[in-house]
Coordinates of C-alpha atoms and ligand atoms in Angstrom, one line a residue:
X1 CA 73.9 125.2 132.0
X2 CA 70.2 124.3 132.6
X3 CA 68.3 122.6 129.8
X4 CA 66.2 125.5 128.4
X5 CA 63.2 124.8 126.3
X6 CA 62.0 127.7 124.3
X7 CA 59.7 128.4 121.4
X8 CA 62.0 129.2 118.4
X9 CA 59.8 132.0 117.1
X10 CA 60.9 134.1 120.1
X11 CA 63.8 136.2 118.8
X12 CA 63.0 135.6 115.1
X13 CA 63.2 139.0 113.4
X14 CA 60.9 140.0 110.6
X15 CA 63.8 139.6 108.1
X16 CA 64.6 136.1 109.3
X17 CA 60.9 135.1 109.3
X18 CA 60.8 136.1 105.6
X19 CA 63.8 133.8 104.9
X20 CA 62.2 131.0 106.9
X21 CA 58.9 131.3 105.1
X22 CA 60.6 131.6 101.7
X23 CA 62.5 128.4 102.4
X24 CA 59.3 126.5 103.0
X25 CA 58.0 127.6 99.6
X26 CA 60.8 125.6 97.9
X27 CA 60.0 122.7 100.2
X28 CA 56.3 122.7 99.4
X29 CA 57.1 122.9 95.6
X30 CA 59.3 119.9 95.9
X31 CA 56.8 117.9 98.0
X32 CA 54.3 118.5 95.2
X33 CA 56.5 116.9 92.5
X34 CA 58.2 114.2 94.6
X35 CA 55.2 112.3 96.0
X36 CA 56.8 108.8 95.7
X37 CA 60.4 107.6 96.1
X38 CA 60.6 107.2 92.3
X39 CA 59.5 110.7 91.5
X40 CA 61.6 112.2 94.3
X41 CA 64.7 110.5 92.9
X42 CA 64.0 111.6 89.3
X43 CA 63.2 115.2 90.2
X44 CA 66.2 115.3 92.6
X45 CA 68.5 114.2 89.8
X46 CA 67.3 117.0 87.6
X47 CA 68.1 119.5 90.3
X48 CA 71.5 117.8 91.2
X49 CA 72.6 118.0 87.5
X50 CA 71.8 121.7 87.5
X51 CA 73.9 122.1 90.6
X52 CA 76.9 120.4 88.9
X53 CA 76.5 116.9 90.2
X54 CA 77.5 114.2 87.7
X55 CA 76.7 110.5 87.5
X56 CA 79.6 108.8 89.4
X57 CA 79.6 105.9 86.9
X58 CA 80.9 108.3 84.2
X59 CA 84.1 109.1 86.3
X60 CA 87.2 107.0 86.7
X61 CA 89.0 109.2 89.3
X62 CA 87.7 111.4 92.0
X63 CA 89.3 114.4 93.7
X64 CA 88.4 117.0 96.3
X65 CA 85.5 119.2 95.2
X66 CA 84.0 116.7 92.8
X67 CA 80.2 116.5 93.0
X68 CA 78.7 113.1 92.2
X69 CA 75.6 111.0 92.4
X70 CA 74.6 107.4 92.5
X71 CA 71.1 106.2 91.6
X72 CA 70.0 102.9 92.9
X73 CA 67.2 101.3 90.8
X74 CA 65.2 104.5 90.6
X75 CA 64.4 104.5 94.3
X76 CA 67.6 105.6 96.1
X77 CA 69.8 108.6 95.4
X78 CA 73.2 109.3 96.8
X79 CA 74.6 112.8 96.4
X80 CA 78.2 113.2 97.4
X81 CA 80.9 115.9 97.5
X82 CA 84.5 114.7 97.8
X83 CA 86.3 116.4 100.7
X84 CA 89.8 117.6 101.2
X85 CA 90.8 115.1 103.9
X86 CA 91.7 111.5 103.3
X87 CA 88.5 109.5 102.7
X88 CA 89.6 106.9 105.2
X89 CA 89.3 109.5 108.0
X90 CA 85.5 109.0 107.5
X91 CA 82.5 110.4 105.7
X92 CA 79.7 112.5 107.1
X93 CA 76.5 110.9 106.0
X94 CA 73.0 112.5 106.3
X95 CA 70.6 109.7 105.8
X96 CA 66.9 110.2 105.3
X97 CA 64.1 108.2 103.7
X98 CA 61.9 109.2 100.8
X99 CA 59.3 106.5 100.9
X100 CA 56.1 107.3 102.8
X101 CA 53.0 105.4 104.0
X102 CA 50.5 104.9 101.2
X103 CA 48.3 102.3 99.5
X104 CA 49.9 100.1 96.8
X105 CA 47.7 98.4 94.2
X106 CA 47.7 94.6 94.6
X107 CA 49.2 92.5 91.8
X108 CA 45.8 91.5 90.5
X109 CA 43.8 94.6 91.5
X110 CA 40.8 95.0 89.2
X111 CA 37.3 93.5 89.7
X112 CA 33.7 94.4 89.3
X113 CA 30.8 94.0 91.8
X114 CA 27.2 95.3 91.2
X115 CA 28.5 97.1 88.1
X116 CA 31.0 99.1 90.0
X117 CA 34.7 98.6 89.2
X118 CA 37.2 98.6 92.1
X119 CA 40.9 98.1 92.5
X120 CA 42.2 96.3 95.6
X121 CA 45.1 97.7 97.6
X122 CA 47.7 96.6 100.1
X123 CA 48.8 99.4 102.5
X124 CA 52.5 100.2 102.7
X125 CA 53.9 101.3 106.1
X126 CA 52.1 102.0 109.3
X127 CA 48.8 103.7 108.7
X128 CA 45.6 104.3 110.6
X129 CA 43.4 102.7 107.9
X130 CA 40.3 104.8 108.6
X131 CA 42.4 107.9 107.5
X132 CA 42.4 106.8 103.9
X133 CA 38.7 106.5 103.1
X134 CA 36.6 109.3 101.4
X135 CA 39.8 111.1 100.4
X136 CA 40.7 112.2 96.9
X137 CA 43.6 109.9 95.9
X138 CA 46.1 110.2 93.1
X139 CA 47.7 107.2 91.4
X140 CA 51.5 107.3 90.7
X141 CA 53.9 104.7 89.5
X142 CA 55.2 102.5 86.7
X143 CA 53.9 99.6 84.8
X144 CA 56.6 97.4 83.2
X145 CA 55.4 95.6 80.1
X146 CA 56.5 92.1 79.3
X147 CA 59.0 93.4 76.8
X148 CA 60.6 95.6 79.5
X149 CA 59.2 98.9 78.3
X150 CA 58.3 101.1 81.3
X151 CA 55.1 103.1 81.3
X152 CA 54.8 105.9 83.8
X153 CA 51.4 106.7 85.3
X154 CA 50.3 109.8 87.2
X155 CA 46.5 110.4 87.5
X156 CA 44.9 112.8 89.9
X157 CA 47.4 115.7 90.4
X158 CA 46.5 118.0 87.6
X159 CA 43.6 120.4 88.1
X160 CA 41.3 118.6 85.6
X161 CA 42.4 115.1 86.3
X162 CA 40.0 112.6 87.8
X163 CA 40.9 111.2 91.2
X164 CA 40.2 107.9 93.0
X165 CA 38.6 107.3 96.4
X166 CA 37.6 104.6 98.8
X167 CA 33.9 105.0 99.7
X168 CA 32.9 104.5 103.3
X169 CA 29.6 103.5 104.9
X170 CA 27.1 106.2 105.7
X171 CA 26.6 107.0 109.4
X172 CA 22.9 106.2 109.1
X173 CA 23.7 102.5 108.6
X174 CA 27.0 102.0 110.3
X175 CA 25.6 101.0 113.7
X176 CA 25.8 97.2 113.6
X177 CA 28.4 96.5 111.0
X178 CA 31.0 99.2 111.7
X179 CA 30.4 101.4 114.8
X180 CA 31.1 98.6 117.2
X181 CA 34.4 97.7 115.7
X182 CA 37.6 98.7 117.5
X183 CA 39.4 101.7 116.1
X184 CA 42.1 99.6 114.3
X185 CA 39.4 97.8 112.4
X186 CA 36.9 100.6 111.6
X187 CA 38.2 100.0 108.1
X188 CA 39.9 96.7 107.5
X189 CA 42.8 96.1 105.1
X190 CA 40.7 94.3 102.6
X191 CA 38.1 97.2 102.6
X192 CA 40.7 99.6 101.3
X193 CA 39.5 99.5 97.7
X194 CA 39.4 102.4 95.3
X195 CA 36.5 103.0 93.0
X196 CA 37.7 103.3 89.4
X197 CA 34.6 103.3 87.1
X198 CA 30.9 102.6 86.6
X199 CA 30.1 102.7 82.9
X200 CA 29.6 99.3 81.2
X201 CA 31.1 98.7 77.8
X202 CA 28.7 99.0 74.8
X203 CA 30.3 96.0 73.1
X204 CA 27.8 93.2 72.9
X205 CA 29.8 89.9 73.4
X206 CA 28.7 87.0 75.5
X207 CA 32.3 86.3 76.4
X208 CA 32.6 89.6 78.3
X209 CA 31.2 88.9 81.8
X210 CA 32.2 92.1 83.7
X211 CA 31.2 95.0 81.4
X212 CA 32.5 97.9 83.6
X213 CA 35.8 96.1 84.3
X214 CA 36.1 95.5 80.5
X215 CA 35.5 99.2 79.8
X216 CA 38.1 100.3 82.4
X217 CA 40.7 97.9 80.9
X218 CA 39.9 99.2 77.4
X219 CA 40.4 102.8 78.6
X220 CA 43.8 101.8 80.2
X221 CA 44.8 100.0 77.1
X222 CA 44.0 103.0 74.9
X223 CA 45.8 105.5 77.1
X224 CA 48.7 103.5 78.3
X225 CA 49.0 100.5 76.1
X226 CA 48.6 98.1 79.1
X227 CA 46.7 94.8 79.4
X228 CA 45.4 93.3 82.7
X229 CA 48.4 91.0 83.1
X230 CA 50.7 94.0 83.1
X231 CA 49.5 94.9 86.7
X232 CA 51.5 91.9 87.9
X233 CA 54.7 93.8 87.0
X234 CA 53.6 97.2 88.1
X235 CA 54.3 99.5 91.1
X236 CA 51.2 101.7 91.4
X237 CA 50.7 103.7 94.5
X238 CA 47.7 105.7 95.8
X239 CA 48.7 108.9 97.6
X240 CA 46.5 111.8 98.8
X241 CA 45.8 114.0 95.7
X242 CA 46.6 117.7 96.0
X243 CA 49.2 120.1 97.0
X244 CA 51.1 121.1 100.2
X245 CA 49.5 123.9 102.0
X246 CA 50.2 126.5 104.6
X247 CA 48.2 125.8 107.8
X248 CA 46.9 128.4 110.2
X249 CA 46.1 132.1 110.1
X250 CA 49.7 132.9 110.7
X251 CA 50.8 130.3 108.0
X252 CA 53.4 128.9 110.5
X253 CA 52.8 125.3 109.6
X254 CA 53.2 123.3 106.4
X255 CA 50.5 120.7 105.9
X256 CA 51.2 118.0 103.4
X257 CA 51.4 114.3 102.6
X258 CA 54.7 112.5 102.9
X259 CA 56.6 114.9 105.2
X260 CA 57.9 111.8 107.0
X261 CA 60.5 111.8 105.8
X262 CA 60.8 114.0 102.7
X263 CA 61.2 116.9 105.1
X264 CA 64.7 115.5 105.9
X265 CA 65.2 114.3 102.3
X266 CA 64.5 117.8 101.0
X267 CA 66.5 119.8 103.6
X268 CA 69.5 117.5 103.4
X269 CA 69.5 117.7 99.6
X270 CA 69.1 121.5 99.7
X271 CA 71.9 121.8 102.2
X272 CA 74.4 119.8 100.0
X273 CA 73.4 122.0 97.1
X274 CA 73.9 125.2 99.1
X275 CA 77.3 124.3 100.5
X276 CA 79.7 127.1 99.6
X277 CA 83.2 125.6 100.1
X278 CA 84.6 122.2 99.5
X279 CA 84.1 120.3 102.8
X280 CA 86.9 118.8 104.8
X281 CA 85.2 115.4 105.1
X282 CA 83.6 113.7 102.1
X283 CA 79.9 114.3 102.5
X284 CA 77.0 112.1 101.5
X285 CA 73.3 112.9 101.3
X286 CA 71.7 109.5 101.3
X287 CA 68.0 109.3 100.2
X288 CA 66.8 105.9 101.1
X289 CA 63.7 103.8 100.4
X290 CA 61.8 101.1 102.3
X291 CA 62.2 102.6 105.8
X292 CA 58.5 102.4 106.4
X293 CA 58.5 98.7 105.9
X294 CA 61.6 97.9 107.8
X295 CA 64.5 98.9 105.4
X296 CA 64.5 95.5 103.7
X297 CA 65.1 95.0 100.0
X298 CA 68.0 96.2 97.8
X299 CA 66.9 99.8 98.1
X300 CA 66.5 99.8 101.9
X301 CA 69.2 100.6 104.4
X302 CA 69.7 96.9 105.4
X303 CA 71.1 96.3 101.9
X304 CA 74.8 96.6 101.1
X305 CA 74.3 99.6 99.0
X306 CA 76.2 101.8 101.4
X307 CA 79.3 99.5 101.1
X308 CA 78.8 99.5 97.3
X309 CA 78.9 103.2 96.7
X310 CA 81.3 104.0 99.5
X311 CA 83.8 101.5 98.1
X312 CA 83.3 102.9 94.6
X313 CA 84.2 106.4 95.9
X314 CA 87.3 105.1 97.8
X315 CA 88.5 103.0 94.8
X316 CA 88.3 106.1 92.6
X317 CA 90.4 108.1 95.0
X318 CA 93.0 105.6 96.2
X319 CA 95.4 103.4 94.4
X320 CA 95.5 99.8 95.7
X321 CA 92.0 99.9 97.2
X322 CA 91.6 97.2 99.8
X323 CA 88.6 95.9 101.8
X324 CA 90.3 97.3 104.9
X325 CA 90.0 100.9 103.4
X326 CA 86.2 100.4 103.2
X327 CA 86.0 99.1 106.8
X328 CA 88.1 101.9 108.2
X329 CA 86.2 104.5 106.3
X330 CA 82.9 103.3 107.6
X331 CA 84.2 102.9 111.2
X332 CA 85.6 106.4 111.1
X333 CA 82.4 107.9 109.7
X334 CA 79.6 109.8 111.3
X335 CA 75.9 109.9 110.4
X336 CA 72.8 111.8 111.1
X337 CA 69.9 109.4 110.9
X338 CA 67.6 112.2 109.6
X339 CA 64.1 111.3 110.4
X340 CA 61.1 112.9 112.0
X341 CA 60.0 112.5 115.7
X342 CA 56.6 112.9 117.3
X343 CA 55.6 116.4 118.4
X344 CA 53.7 116.5 121.6
X345 CA 50.0 116.7 120.9
X346 CA 48.0 118.8 123.4
X347 CA 44.8 116.9 122.6
X348 CA 46.4 113.6 123.5
X349 CA 48.9 114.7 126.1
X350 CA 48.6 111.4 128.0
X351 CA 50.8 109.5 125.6
X352 CA 53.8 111.8 126.1
X353 CA 56.1 112.4 129.0
X354 CA 56.4 116.1 128.5
X355 CA 59.9 116.7 130.0
X356 CA 61.4 114.5 127.3
X357 CA 58.9 115.2 124.4
X358 CA 59.6 117.3 121.4
X359 CA 57.3 120.3 120.6
X360 CA 56.5 122.0 117.4
X361 CA 58.6 125.2 116.9
X362 CA 61.3 124.2 119.3
X363 CA 63.8 123.3 116.7
X364 CA 65.4 120.1 115.4
X365 CA 65.0 117.1 117.6
X366 CA 68.2 115.3 118.7
X367 CA 67.1 111.8 119.7
X368 CA 69.7 109.6 121.5
X369 CA 67.6 106.5 121.2
X370 CA 64.4 105.4 119.6
X371 CA 62.9 101.9 119.9
X372 CA 60.1 100.6 122.0
X373 CA 59.6 99.1 125.4
X374 CA 63.0 98.9 126.9
X375 CA 64.9 100.5 124.0
X376 CA 64.3 97.4 121.8
X377 CA 65.5 98.0 118.2
X378 CA 67.5 101.1 118.9
X379 CA 70.9 102.5 118.1
X380 CA 71.3 104.5 121.3
X381 CA 74.0 107.0 120.3
X382 CA 77.2 107.1 122.3
X383 CA 77.2 109.9 124.9
X384 CA 80.5 111.1 123.2
X385 CA 78.8 111.6 119.9
X386 CA 75.8 113.2 121.4
X387 CA 78.1 115.7 123.0
X388 CA 79.8 116.4 119.7
X389 CA 76.4 117.1 118.0
X390 CA 75.2 119.2 120.9
X391 CA 78.4 121.2 120.7
X392 CA 78.0 121.8 117.0
X393 CA 74.4 122.9 117.3
X394 CA 75.1 125.2 120.2
X395 CA 78.1 126.6 118.5
X396 CA 76.1 127.4 115.3
X397 CA 73.2 128.8 117.4
X398 CA 70.8 126.3 116.0
X399 CA 67.6 125.7 118.0
X400 CA 67.4 122.1 119.1
X401 CA 65.6 119.9 121.6
X402 CA 65.5 116.3 122.7
X403 CA 62.6 114.0 121.9
X404 CA 61.1 110.7 122.5
X405 CA 58.4 108.7 120.7
X406 CA 56.0 108.8 123.6
X407 CA 56.0 107.4 127.1
X408 CA 58.3 104.5 128.0
X409 CA 55.5 101.9 127.9
X410 CA 53.3 103.7 125.3
X411 CA 54.5 102.3 122.0
X412 CA 57.5 103.5 120.1
X413 CA 59.2 103.0 116.7
X414 CA 62.6 102.9 115.0
X415 CA 64.6 104.5 112.2
X416 CA 67.5 103.6 110.0
X417 CA 70.0 104.6 112.8
X418 CA 70.7 101.1 113.9
X419 CA 71.5 99.9 110.4
X420 CA 74.1 102.6 110.0
X421 CA 75.5 102.0 113.5
X422 CA 75.9 98.4 112.7
X423 CA 78.5 99.3 110.1
X424 CA 80.5 101.1 112.7
X425 CA 79.2 104.6 111.8
X426 CA 78.7 106.9 114.8
X427 CA 75.0 107.7 114.4
X428 CA 72.4 109.8 116.0
X429 CA 68.8 110.6 115.1
X430 CA 68.2 114.2 114.1
X431 CA 65.1 115.6 112.4
X432 CA 62.0 117.8 113.1
X433 CA 58.9 116.9 115.0
X434 CA 55.6 116.3 113.3
X435 CA 52.0 116.4 114.4
X436 CA 49.8 113.8 112.7
X437 CA 52.8 111.7 111.6
X438 CA 51.8 109.0 109.1
X439 CA 48.5 110.7 108.4
X440 CA 47.5 111.7 104.8
X441 CA 48.1 115.3 105.9
X442 CA 51.1 115.7 108.2
X443 CA 52.1 118.9 110.0
X444 CA 55.5 120.5 110.4
X445 CA 56.7 123.9 111.7
X446 CA 58.3 126.2 109.2
X447 CA 60.7 127.2 111.9
X448 CA 61.7 123.6 112.5
X449 CA 62.1 122.9 108.8
X450 CA 64.6 125.8 108.6
X451 CA 66.6 124.7 111.7
X452 CA 66.7 121.2 110.2
X453 CA 68.2 122.6 107.0
X454 CA 70.8 124.6 109.1
X455 CA 71.7 121.5 111.0
X456 CA 72.5 119.5 107.9
X457 CA 74.5 122.4 106.5
X458 CA 76.5 122.5 109.7
X459 CA 77.0 118.8 109.8
X460 CA 78.3 118.7 106.2
X461 CA 80.8 121.4 107.2
X462 CA 82.0 119.6 110.3
Ligands
MN1 MN1 60.5 108.3 109.0
MN2 MN1 57.5 106.9 109.3

């Protein structure tokens, strides 16, 4: 059979189109409430409990059909359904990440200059910094007080909420100081500062040097009970304010912040909820954190969390649990590293090698290897496993394509695939293609979103 590339909308009936569009409504709703890894996890737990999933820590024994979840420090969520086959025969993992590029507040963020109060940020993940100025930004996150009490903050999402923004220089004056800079430095890291207030305090006190800063801190103290030192133990993130939207006259595209990789997070979660029968294999929907900064830390894929919850599952199913059971289970397992790929961009065609690039509307992208410059930092799935996935997709009539992150020498990037493969898990990358990946407003095809969901459903049923 020849490799056939075809736009997925060909052959989509009006009835199916209605389903596809309806599916993306649920997706957009979830993007709006899960804009950070923490809120994604807390909202996902609410849904999971409605779907009959219970906290695995409350169960001593597990049996086929049981639906459980593990929450890791508020930033990872594992949803699992116990299968009918022996666990040691392997687990089917669908692994995505729910962190996205953003701006984090620095530990000591607040200052005042010329009676304007700003907060300093440190960007998280790979961004084009100039994207983030003059945008309405919302603040999400937690502040943990010295006594351990956790204060949640969300400012900028409700209709009448204020927002934050990073002011940029006017074009009339940018000639010497900014226009000559190279693109990666049009806005520098230290220039990513949000404006937070301008009214000085009315309190007359010689001790108070920064009157606007003082007024802002007072406001924060009255609303949230926090003092300046509390920023040190906070995780506050700036993300684009506002909701996911349909894009285009035909509404075929979803435009939203954070689709890398909540597009796979949502579709893999929805698929595990929608599974009708108890699967043969034990299945896991793994929603990970820290992918955008290299999967480090205890909530990233380089941690031992996968061993931790997998061994907990095995020990609750098998008497005389041994370390070998865990090793066998992992080595016999399969995983989809569910992450987005780049959609070929007709305006910047030169970075792509079109024969091997993914396109919007052409279905889920099956990526044998990622990495950059000579496959550095890649998993490179075994041909045998690629064949198995190809067979599954063809058999289920799911539209799929291959993809690459640009031309061989152009750049590149990686996913969590290699960290899964390292444990012995047969792993391949599979997710939709995006335009404007890592921008504040990313674009995904509704058709591709639906095929991604169908892929995960099929993989769980494998
Ligand atoms: Mn990603
Ligand atoms: Mn990414």
